[in-house]
Short mmCIF file of C-alpha atoms in Angstrom, two decimals:
data_model
loop_
_atom_site.label_atom_id
_atom_site.label_comp_id
_atom_site.label_asym_id
_atom_site.label_seq_id
_atom_site.Cartn_x
_atom_site.Cartn_y
_atom_site.Cartn_z
CA MET U 113 152.76 112.66 63.06
CA LYS U 114 150.24 110.17 64.38
CA ALA U 115 149.86 106.90 62.50
CA PRO U 116 146.63 104.91 61.93
CA LYS U 117 147.98 101.49 62.95
CA LYS U 118 145.74 101.09 66.06
CA ILE U 119 142.46 102.54 64.67
CA LYS U 120 139.25 100.62 65.41
CA LEU U 121 136.70 103.45 65.29
CA ILE U 122 136.35 105.91 62.40
CA ALA U 123 134.14 108.98 62.85
CA PHE U 124 133.27 111.75 60.43
CA ASP U 125 131.86 115.23 60.48
CA VAL U 126 129.14 115.57 57.85
CA ASP U 127 128.84 119.04 56.29
CA GLY U 128 132.02 119.84 54.41
CA THR U 129 133.50 116.37 54.97
CA LEU U 130 130.95 113.81 53.76
CA THR U 131 129.28 116.53 51.69
CA ASP U 132 130.79 119.47 49.86
CA GLY U 133 129.31 121.77 52.52
CA THR U 134 126.56 123.18 50.35
CA LEU U 135 123.18 123.37 52.08
CA VAL U 136 120.21 123.77 49.78
CA MET U 137 117.35 125.12 51.86
CA GLY U 138 113.80 124.31 50.79
CA PRO U 139 110.72 126.41 51.47
CA GLU U 140 109.95 124.49 54.67
CA GLY U 141 113.51 125.02 55.94
CA GLU U 142 114.75 121.50 55.15
CA ALA U 143 118.33 121.19 53.95
CA PHE U 144 119.26 118.95 51.06
CA LYS U 145 122.72 117.37 50.99
CA LEU U 146 124.70 115.57 48.33
CA PHE U 147 126.65 112.49 49.40
CA ASN U 148 129.35 110.78 47.38
CA ALA U 149 128.92 107.11 46.41
CA HIS U 150 132.67 106.42 46.72
CA ASP U 151 132.69 107.74 50.29
CA GLY U 152 129.64 105.64 51.01
CA LEU U 153 131.21 102.44 49.67
CA GLY U 154 134.32 103.15 51.75
CA LEU U 155 132.23 103.59 54.89
CA SER U 156 130.25 100.41 54.20
CA LEU U 157 133.47 98.47 53.56
CA ALA U 158 135.05 99.79 56.77
CA HIS U 159 132.00 98.70 58.74
CA ARG U 160 131.97 95.28 57.04
CA MET U 161 135.66 94.85 57.90
CA GLY U 162 134.87 95.35 61.59
CA TYR U 163 135.61 99.00 62.11
CA ILE U 164 133.16 100.97 64.21
CA THR U 165 131.88 103.77 61.94
CA GLY U 166 129.68 106.79 62.22
CA PHE U 167 128.95 110.50 62.16
CA ILE U 168 129.35 113.28 64.71
CA THR U 169 127.73 116.48 63.48
CA GLY U 170 126.45 119.78 64.81
CA ARG U 171 123.35 119.77 62.62
CA LYS U 172 120.25 117.60 62.94
CA SER U 173 118.98 116.10 59.70
CA VAL U 174 116.74 113.22 58.72
CA LEU U 175 118.88 112.89 55.60
CA VAL U 176 122.00 112.26 57.70
CA LYS U 177 120.15 109.72 59.84
CA ASN U 178 118.93 107.92 56.72
CA ARG U 179 122.41 107.97 55.13
CA ALA U 180 123.94 106.53 58.32
CA GLU U 181 121.38 103.72 58.40
CA GLU U 182 121.89 102.98 54.70
CA LEU U 183 125.64 102.60 55.26
CA SER U 184 125.15 100.44 58.41
CA CYS U 185 126.95 103.00 60.59
CA ASP U 186 127.25 102.06 64.22
CA PHE U 187 126.42 105.55 65.46
CA VAL U 188 125.04 108.86 64.25
CA LEU U 189 125.30 111.73 66.73
CA MET U 190 123.54 114.90 65.60
CA GLY U 191 123.05 118.31 67.18
CA ILE U 192 126.36 117.90 68.96
CA LYS U 193 127.89 121.03 70.49
CA ASP U 194 130.86 119.31 72.20
CA LYS U 195 132.36 116.74 69.84
CA VAL U 196 135.12 115.78 72.25
CA GLU U 197 132.56 114.83 74.90
CA ALA U 198 130.48 112.91 72.30
CA LEU U 199 133.45 110.90 71.10
CA GLU U 200 134.63 110.34 74.65
CA GLU U 201 131.24 108.71 75.42
CA LEU U 202 131.58 106.50 72.36
CA LEU U 203 135.05 105.39 73.42
CA ARG U 204 133.68 104.42 76.82
CA LYS U 205 130.80 102.58 75.20
CA TYR U 206 133.08 100.55 72.96
CA ASN U 207 135.88 100.26 75.58
CA LEU U 208 138.45 101.99 73.31
CA SER U 209 141.22 104.52 73.88
CA TRP U 210 141.73 107.81 72.06
CA ASP U 211 144.61 106.19 70.12
CA GLU U 212 142.13 103.72 68.64
CA ALA U 213 139.90 106.46 67.22
CA ALA U 214 140.15 108.34 63.92
CA TYR U 215 138.19 111.45 63.03
CA MET U 216 137.87 113.51 59.84
CA GLY U 217 136.52 117.04 59.83
CA ASP U 218 136.88 120.21 57.82
CA ASP U 219 136.24 123.19 60.06
CA LEU U 220 137.18 124.86 63.35
CA ASN U 221 134.68 123.01 65.52
CA ASP U 222 136.49 119.78 64.60
CA LEU U 223 139.92 120.92 65.79
CA PRO U 224 139.52 119.86 69.45
CA LEU U 225 139.16 116.24 68.29
CA PHE U 226 142.29 116.48 66.13
CA GLU U 227 144.39 116.90 69.26
CA LYS U 228 142.86 113.84 70.99
CA VAL U 229 142.34 111.08 68.39
CA GLY U 230 144.98 108.64 67.23
CA PHE U 231 144.56 109.71 63.63
CA SER U 232 142.90 112.87 62.25
CA GLY U 233 142.01 113.82 58.70
CA CYS U 234 140.94 116.84 56.73
CA PRO U 235 139.54 117.17 53.17
CA ALA U 236 141.70 119.07 50.69
CA ASP U 237 139.34 122.06 50.90
CA GLY U 238 139.19 122.09 54.69
CA MET U 239 140.13 125.15 56.69
CA THR U 240 143.79 126.10 56.93
CA GLU U 241 143.86 125.45 60.70
CA ASN U 242 142.50 121.96 60.16
CA LYS U 243 145.11 121.20 57.51
CA LYS U 244 147.88 122.36 59.87
CA ALA U 245 146.60 120.15 62.72
CA ALA U 246 145.61 117.02 60.72
CA SER U 247 147.61 113.82 60.61
CA PHE U 248 146.25 113.28 57.06
CA ILE U 249 145.14 115.75 54.36
CA SER U 250 143.12 114.21 51.56
CA THR U 251 143.85 114.95 47.92
CA CYS U 252 140.04 115.12 47.50
CA ASN U 253 137.61 117.76 48.59
CA GLY U 254 134.83 117.21 51.12
CA GLY U 255 131.97 115.19 49.62
CA ARG U 256 134.19 114.22 46.70
CA GLY U 257 136.10 111.17 47.96
CA ALA U 258 137.95 112.56 50.98
CA ALA U 259 136.29 110.12 53.39
CA ARG U 260 137.05 107.19 51.09
CA GLU U 261 140.72 108.18 50.86
CA PHE U 262 140.86 108.53 54.68
CA ILE U 263 139.44 105.04 55.14
CA GLU U 264 141.76 103.54 52.53
CA THR U 265 144.76 105.15 54.25
CA ILE U 266 143.79 103.57 57.55
CA MET U 267 143.12 100.17 56.09
CA LYS U 268 146.33 100.18 54.01
CA ALA U 269 148.39 101.14 57.09
CA GLN U 270 146.87 98.15 58.88
CA HIS U 271 147.48 95.88 55.84
CA ARG U 272 143.75 95.27 55.49
CA TRP U 273 142.97 96.98 52.20
CA LYS U 274 143.62 93.94 49.97
CA GLU U 275 141.43 91.85 52.24
CA GLY U 276 138.67 94.41 51.86
CA VAL U 277 139.00 94.56 48.11
CA SER U 278 139.04 90.80 47.78
CA SER U 279 135.85 90.60 49.88
CA TYR U 280 134.00 91.63 46.72
CA ASP U 281 134.92 88.30 45.15
CA LYS U 282 132.56 86.67 47.60
CA GLY U 283 129.59 88.40 45.99
CA GLN U 284 128.48 90.26 49.11
CA GLU U 285 126.53 93.41 48.41
CA ILE U 286 127.70 96.68 49.96
CA ARG U 287 125.53 99.78 49.91
CA GLN U 288 126.97 102.98 48.54
#
């Protein structure tokens, strides 16, 4: 099993991972998504602690772009057909290796990344194939704290969680 000790970049799928996978379609075709505040705080904290954070998703959505901006994500890649290629470009940009990248996703199109990254994760309600391939399976469902638990696991393995928690004593605001 791969361990998260070297992780510097943490990427997430959106639908089914940062949301519960439900897409509410409006009359103009727009999709509404529900994001979890605990996941958001975890992402903001990871970014504040120096991790490179962001989303790689197959869908395009203004809501996802806005959420990424709100959480100070370093990247948001939407409409992505080849997630391996997309993450490979990010690794080149940030001069990182595959071992320094973590990725969490819930469905079959995320599996190719599981084989490449240093640490992979899957929500509790992810697909069976993803659970079999993942380094980490959350106790939480997608959009219900799975991303937060993934981030905590990485930070605790690197002995950085207490530092992150104590950063709240400094009175710095973190968006959720």
